[in-house]
Short mmCIF file of C-alpha atoms in Angstrom, two decimals:
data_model
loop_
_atom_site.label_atom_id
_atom_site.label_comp_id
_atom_site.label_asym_id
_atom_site.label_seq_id
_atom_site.Cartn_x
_atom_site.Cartn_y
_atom_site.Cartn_z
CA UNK A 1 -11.88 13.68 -25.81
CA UNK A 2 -11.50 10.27 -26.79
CA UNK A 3 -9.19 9.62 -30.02
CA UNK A 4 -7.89 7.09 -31.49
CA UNK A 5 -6.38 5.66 -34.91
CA UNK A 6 -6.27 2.63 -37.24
CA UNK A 7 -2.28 2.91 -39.20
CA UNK A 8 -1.13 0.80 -41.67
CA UNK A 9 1.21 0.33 -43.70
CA UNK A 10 0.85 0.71 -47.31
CA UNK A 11 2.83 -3.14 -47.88
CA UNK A 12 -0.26 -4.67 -49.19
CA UNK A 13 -3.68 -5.34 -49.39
CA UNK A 14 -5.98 -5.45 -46.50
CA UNK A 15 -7.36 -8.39 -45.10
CA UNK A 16 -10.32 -9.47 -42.78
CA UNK A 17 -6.90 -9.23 -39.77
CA UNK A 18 -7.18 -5.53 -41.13
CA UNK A 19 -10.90 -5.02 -41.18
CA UNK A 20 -11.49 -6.43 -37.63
CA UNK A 21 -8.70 -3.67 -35.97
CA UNK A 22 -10.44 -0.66 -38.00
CA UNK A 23 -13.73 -1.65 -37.36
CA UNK A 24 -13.00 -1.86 -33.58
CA UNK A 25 -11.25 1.25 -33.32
CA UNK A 26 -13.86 2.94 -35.52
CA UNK A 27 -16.67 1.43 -33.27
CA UNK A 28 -14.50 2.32 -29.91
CA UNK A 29 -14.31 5.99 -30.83
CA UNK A 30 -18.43 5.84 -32.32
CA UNK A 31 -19.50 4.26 -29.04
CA UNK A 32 -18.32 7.45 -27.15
CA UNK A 33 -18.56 10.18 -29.58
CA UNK A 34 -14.45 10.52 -30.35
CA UNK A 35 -12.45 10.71 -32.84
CA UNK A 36 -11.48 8.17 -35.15
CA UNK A 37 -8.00 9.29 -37.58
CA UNK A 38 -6.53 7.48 -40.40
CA UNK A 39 -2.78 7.45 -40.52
CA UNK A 40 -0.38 6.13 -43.67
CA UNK A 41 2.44 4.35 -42.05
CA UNK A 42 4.64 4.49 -45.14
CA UNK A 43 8.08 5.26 -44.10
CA UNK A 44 9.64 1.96 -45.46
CA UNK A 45 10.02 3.15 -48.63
CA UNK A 46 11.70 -0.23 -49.78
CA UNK A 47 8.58 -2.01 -49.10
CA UNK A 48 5.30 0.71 -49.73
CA UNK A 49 3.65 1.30 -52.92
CA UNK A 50 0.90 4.02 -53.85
CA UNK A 51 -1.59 1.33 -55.02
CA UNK A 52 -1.34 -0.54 -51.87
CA UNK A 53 -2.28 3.14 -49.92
CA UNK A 54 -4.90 3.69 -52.88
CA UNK A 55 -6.94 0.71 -52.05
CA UNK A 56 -6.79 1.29 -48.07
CA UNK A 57 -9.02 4.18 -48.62
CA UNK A 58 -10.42 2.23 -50.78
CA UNK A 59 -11.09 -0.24 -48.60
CA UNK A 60 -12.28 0.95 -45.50
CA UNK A 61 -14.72 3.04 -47.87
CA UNK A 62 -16.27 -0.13 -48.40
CA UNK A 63 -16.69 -1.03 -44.91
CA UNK A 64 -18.61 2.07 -44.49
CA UNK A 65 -15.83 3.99 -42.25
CA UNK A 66 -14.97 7.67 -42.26
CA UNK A 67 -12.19 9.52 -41.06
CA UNK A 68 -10.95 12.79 -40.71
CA UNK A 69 -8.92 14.97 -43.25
CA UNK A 70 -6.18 15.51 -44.25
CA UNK A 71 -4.76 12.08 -43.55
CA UNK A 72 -1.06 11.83 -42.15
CA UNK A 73 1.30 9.83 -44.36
CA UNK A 74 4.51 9.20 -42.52
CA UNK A 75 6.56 9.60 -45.90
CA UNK A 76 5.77 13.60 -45.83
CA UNK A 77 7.24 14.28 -41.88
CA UNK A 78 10.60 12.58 -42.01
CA UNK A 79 12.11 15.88 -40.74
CA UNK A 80 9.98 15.55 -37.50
CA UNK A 81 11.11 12.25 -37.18
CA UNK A 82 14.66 13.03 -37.63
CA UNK A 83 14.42 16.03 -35.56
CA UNK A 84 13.61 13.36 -32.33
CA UNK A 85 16.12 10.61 -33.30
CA UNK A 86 18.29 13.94 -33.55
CA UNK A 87 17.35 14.99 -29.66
CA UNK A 88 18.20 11.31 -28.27
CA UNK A 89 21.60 11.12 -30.19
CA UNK A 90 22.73 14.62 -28.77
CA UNK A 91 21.91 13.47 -25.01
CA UNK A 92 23.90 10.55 -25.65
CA UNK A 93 21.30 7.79 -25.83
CA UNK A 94 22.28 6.27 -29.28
CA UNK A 95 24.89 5.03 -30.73
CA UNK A 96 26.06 3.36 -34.25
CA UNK A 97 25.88 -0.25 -34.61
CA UNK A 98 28.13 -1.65 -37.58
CA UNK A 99 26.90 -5.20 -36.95
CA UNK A 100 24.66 -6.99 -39.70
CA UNK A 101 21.16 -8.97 -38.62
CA UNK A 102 23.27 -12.26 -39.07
CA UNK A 103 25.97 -10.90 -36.67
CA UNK A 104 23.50 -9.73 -34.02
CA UNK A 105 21.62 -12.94 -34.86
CA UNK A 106 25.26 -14.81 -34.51
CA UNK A 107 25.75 -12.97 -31.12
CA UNK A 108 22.76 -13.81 -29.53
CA UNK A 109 23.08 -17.17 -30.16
CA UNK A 110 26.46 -17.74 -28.36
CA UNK A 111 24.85 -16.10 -25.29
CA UNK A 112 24.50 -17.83 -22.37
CA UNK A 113 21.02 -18.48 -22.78
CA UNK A 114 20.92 -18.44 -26.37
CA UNK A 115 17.74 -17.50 -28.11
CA UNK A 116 15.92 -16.03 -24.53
CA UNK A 117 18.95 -13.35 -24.32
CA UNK A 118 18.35 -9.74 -26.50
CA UNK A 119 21.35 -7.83 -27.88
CA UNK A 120 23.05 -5.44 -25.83
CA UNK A 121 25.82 -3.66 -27.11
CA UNK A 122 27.72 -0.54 -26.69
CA UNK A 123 29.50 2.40 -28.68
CA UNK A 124 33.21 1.40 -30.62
CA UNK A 125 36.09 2.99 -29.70
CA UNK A 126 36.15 6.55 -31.50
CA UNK A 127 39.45 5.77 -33.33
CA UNK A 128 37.06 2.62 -34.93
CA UNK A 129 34.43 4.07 -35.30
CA UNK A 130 35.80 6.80 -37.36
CA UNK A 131 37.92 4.47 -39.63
CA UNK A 132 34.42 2.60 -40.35
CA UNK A 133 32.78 5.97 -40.91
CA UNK A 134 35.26 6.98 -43.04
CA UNK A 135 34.81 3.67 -45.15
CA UNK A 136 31.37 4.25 -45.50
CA UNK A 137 30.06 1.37 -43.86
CA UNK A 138 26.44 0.95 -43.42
CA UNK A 139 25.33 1.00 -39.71
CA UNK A 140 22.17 1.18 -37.59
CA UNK A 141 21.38 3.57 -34.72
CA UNK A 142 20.42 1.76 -31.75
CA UNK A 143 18.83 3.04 -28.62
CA UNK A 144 21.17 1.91 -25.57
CA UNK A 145 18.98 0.58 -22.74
CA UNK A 146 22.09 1.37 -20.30
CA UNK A 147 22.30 4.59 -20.99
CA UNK A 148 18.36 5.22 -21.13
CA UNK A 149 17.85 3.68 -17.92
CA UNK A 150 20.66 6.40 -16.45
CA UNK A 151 18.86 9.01 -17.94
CA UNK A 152 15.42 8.05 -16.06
CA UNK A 153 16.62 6.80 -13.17
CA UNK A 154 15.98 3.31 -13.52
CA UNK A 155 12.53 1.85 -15.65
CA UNK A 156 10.67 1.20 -12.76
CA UNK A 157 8.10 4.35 -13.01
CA UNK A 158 7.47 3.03 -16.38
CA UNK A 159 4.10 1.79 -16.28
CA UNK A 160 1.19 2.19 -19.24
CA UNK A 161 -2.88 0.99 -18.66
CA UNK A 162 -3.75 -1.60 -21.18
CA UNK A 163 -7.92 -2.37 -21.54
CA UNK A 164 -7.49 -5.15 -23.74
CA UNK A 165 -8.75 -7.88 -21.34
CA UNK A 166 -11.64 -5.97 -20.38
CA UNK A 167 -11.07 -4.27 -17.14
CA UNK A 168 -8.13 -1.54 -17.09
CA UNK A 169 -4.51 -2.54 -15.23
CA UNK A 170 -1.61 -0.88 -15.11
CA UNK A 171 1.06 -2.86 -16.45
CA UNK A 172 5.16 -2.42 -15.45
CA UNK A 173 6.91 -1.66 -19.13
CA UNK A 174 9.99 -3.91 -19.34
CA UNK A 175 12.20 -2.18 -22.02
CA UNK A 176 15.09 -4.81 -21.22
CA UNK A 177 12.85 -7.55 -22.94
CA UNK A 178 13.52 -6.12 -26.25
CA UNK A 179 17.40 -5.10 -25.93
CA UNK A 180 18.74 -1.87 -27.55
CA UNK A 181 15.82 -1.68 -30.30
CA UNK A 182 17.01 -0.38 -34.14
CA UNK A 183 15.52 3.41 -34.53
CA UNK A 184 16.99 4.16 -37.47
CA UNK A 185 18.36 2.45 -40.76
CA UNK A 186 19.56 3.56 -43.99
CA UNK A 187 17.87 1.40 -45.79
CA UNK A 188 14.33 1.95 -44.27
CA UNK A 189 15.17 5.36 -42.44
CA UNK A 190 13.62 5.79 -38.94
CA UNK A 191 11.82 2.45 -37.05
CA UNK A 192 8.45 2.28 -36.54
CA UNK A 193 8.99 2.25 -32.98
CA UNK A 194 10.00 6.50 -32.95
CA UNK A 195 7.46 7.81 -35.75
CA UNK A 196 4.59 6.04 -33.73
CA UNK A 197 5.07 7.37 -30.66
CA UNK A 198 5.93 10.93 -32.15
CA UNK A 199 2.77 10.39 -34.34
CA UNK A 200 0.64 9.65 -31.30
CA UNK A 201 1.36 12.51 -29.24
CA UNK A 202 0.95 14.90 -32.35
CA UNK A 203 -1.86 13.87 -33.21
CA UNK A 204 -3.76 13.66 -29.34
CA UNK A 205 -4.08 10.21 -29.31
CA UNK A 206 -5.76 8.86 -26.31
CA UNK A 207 -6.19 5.52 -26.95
CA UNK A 208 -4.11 3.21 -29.26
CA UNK A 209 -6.30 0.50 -29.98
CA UNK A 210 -4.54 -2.66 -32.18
CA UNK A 211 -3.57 -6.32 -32.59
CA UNK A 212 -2.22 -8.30 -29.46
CA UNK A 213 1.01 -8.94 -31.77
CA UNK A 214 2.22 -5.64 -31.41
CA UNK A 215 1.00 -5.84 -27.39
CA UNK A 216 5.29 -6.15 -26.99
CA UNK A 217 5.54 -3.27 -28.93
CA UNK A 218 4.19 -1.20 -26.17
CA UNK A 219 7.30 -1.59 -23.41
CA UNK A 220 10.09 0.17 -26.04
CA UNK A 221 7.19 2.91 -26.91
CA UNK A 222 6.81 3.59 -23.52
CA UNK A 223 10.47 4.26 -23.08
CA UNK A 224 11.05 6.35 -25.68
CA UNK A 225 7.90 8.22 -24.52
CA UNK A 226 9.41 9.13 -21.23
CA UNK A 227 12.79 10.01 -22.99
CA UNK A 228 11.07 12.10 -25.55
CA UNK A 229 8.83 13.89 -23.08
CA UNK A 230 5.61 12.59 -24.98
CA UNK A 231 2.27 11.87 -22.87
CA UNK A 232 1.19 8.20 -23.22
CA UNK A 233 -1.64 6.83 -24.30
CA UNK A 234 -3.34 4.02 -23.03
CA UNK A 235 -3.51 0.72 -24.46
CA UNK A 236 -6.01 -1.15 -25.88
CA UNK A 237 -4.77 -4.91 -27.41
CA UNK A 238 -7.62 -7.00 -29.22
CA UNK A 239 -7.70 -10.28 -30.22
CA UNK A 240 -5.74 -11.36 -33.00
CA UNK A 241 -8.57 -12.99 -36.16
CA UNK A 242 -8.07 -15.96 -37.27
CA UNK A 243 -8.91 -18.44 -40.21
CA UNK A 244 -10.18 -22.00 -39.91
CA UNK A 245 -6.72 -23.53 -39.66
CA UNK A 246 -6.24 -21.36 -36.38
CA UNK A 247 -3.69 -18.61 -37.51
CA UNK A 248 -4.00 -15.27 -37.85
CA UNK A 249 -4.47 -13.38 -40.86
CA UNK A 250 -1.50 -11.77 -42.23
CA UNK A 251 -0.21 -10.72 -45.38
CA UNK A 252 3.06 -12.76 -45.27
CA UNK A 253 0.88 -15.77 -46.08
CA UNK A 254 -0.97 -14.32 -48.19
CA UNK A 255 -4.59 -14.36 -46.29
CA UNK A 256 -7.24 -13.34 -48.66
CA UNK A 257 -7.69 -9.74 -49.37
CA UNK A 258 -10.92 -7.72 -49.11
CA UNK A 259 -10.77 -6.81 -52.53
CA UNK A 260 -11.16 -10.50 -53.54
CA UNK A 261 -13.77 -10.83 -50.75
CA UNK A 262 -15.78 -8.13 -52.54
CA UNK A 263 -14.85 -9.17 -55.83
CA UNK A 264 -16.40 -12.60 -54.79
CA UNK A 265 -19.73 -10.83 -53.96
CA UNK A 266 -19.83 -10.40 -49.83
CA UNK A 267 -21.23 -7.07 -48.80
CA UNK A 268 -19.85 -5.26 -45.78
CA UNK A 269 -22.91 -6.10 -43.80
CA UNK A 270 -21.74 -10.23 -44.58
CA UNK A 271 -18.44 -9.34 -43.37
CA UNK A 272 -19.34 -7.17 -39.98
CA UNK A 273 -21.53 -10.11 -38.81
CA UNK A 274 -18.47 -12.87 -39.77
CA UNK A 275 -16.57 -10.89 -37.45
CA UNK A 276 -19.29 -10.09 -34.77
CA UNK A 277 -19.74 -6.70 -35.26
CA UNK A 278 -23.71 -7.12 -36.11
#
């Protein structure tokens, strides 16, 4: 059967960027009689607040969507979450990176090819990384693409089908274009990148159907898919909404939310045929 999802994260309102990805998952899963699941991405507890979740039910009540019950909120599963990032340390495919964003930042920059290059690192010495340990210094765990690609064999039976473009193709994942990703932080716990894909196969996803700006976001999920032992889904990457000046919606620049859209009197129905749903 055909399921899929809409997932955000509780860091805001929504916004007509927002509305377009639900409503074409919704109508996706409709058009073939699937399933269509709501899921709370609210692990970044730094950044998530209960009246932001409140009003995506909210809101997609408005736009006249239903979902199934109970929803999944990220926030109650850590253990699951832990219990995987737990699996790939013990096989040896993490290790602790003491460097801050401005020294991987720094690093990259001095590379040969400066800002095209990704950081690659590798494990401290143990007599280091104790001391720092011992200090307790704040460090990330990072997946290391040298020792993932050992594990598999290489990357190059990594491949995922992506329907975005209309007609289905299988596309090669290329891990290496995002380095040795963060999966875990102590300020924000476990990455996106892990719960997602653990989330996915939970739940029976078939189809993940989202934004092209998280299209890159695929390659890293498809990795830790294959080192996880987690059937993949394929891939559905719409076009990104935009405003009149050309750029997408997003809630870093504050694009207007729906609840000020409805406060300002449009209906649903005005909003479905803005977007082309109607």
């Amino acid at each position: 059967m055909f399921v899929t999802r809409f997932a955000p994260s509780p860091t805001g309102y929504l916004h007509r960027g927002h509305a377009f990805s639900a409503l074409t998952a919704h109508g996706a899963a409709r058009a073939v009689d699937g399933r269509f699941l709501l899921r709370i991405e609210d692990i970044d507890a730094t950044r998530c607040r209960p009246a932001f979740e409140a009003a995506i039910h909210e809101d997609l009540a408005w736009l006249g969507l239903s979902w199934e019950t109970p929803v999944r909120r990220q926030s109650e599963h850590l253990d699951d979450y832990h219990g995987a990032l737990a699996a790939l340390e013990a096989r040896g495919l993490l290790y602790r990176c003491f460097r801050t964003r401005r020294e991987v930042a720094d690093e990259i920059a001095r590379a040969p090819h400066g800002a095209m290059e990704v950081f690659r690192g590798r494990p401290l010495p143990p007599g280091e990384e104790a001391r720092r340990l011992a200090a307790n210094e704040p460090f990330a765990w990072r997946l290391s693409l040298d020792a993932a690609e050992r594990a598999l064999g290489g990357f190059q039976d990594l491949t995922f089908v992506e329907e975005g473009a209309g007609e289905p193709r299988v596309v090669q994942a290329r891990p290496e274009l995002g380095g040795d990703v963060v999966l875990a932080r102590k300020d924000v716990g476990v990455a996106y990148h892990l719960a997602v894909v653990f989330d996915d196969a939970l739940q029976g996803i078939t189809h993940v159907i989202r934004g092209a700006d998280l299209a890159e976001a695929t390659h890293v999920q498809r990795l830790l898919q294959a080192l996880l032992g987690l059937p993949t889904p394929t891939y559905r990457h719409h076009r990104l909404l935009t405003g009149p000046d050309g750029r997408r919606f997003a809630k870093r620049d504050r694009a207007q939310t729906l609840r000020e859209l409805r406060a300002a009197g449009m209906t649903p129905a005005d909003l479905r045929r803005e977007m082309g749903f109607d």
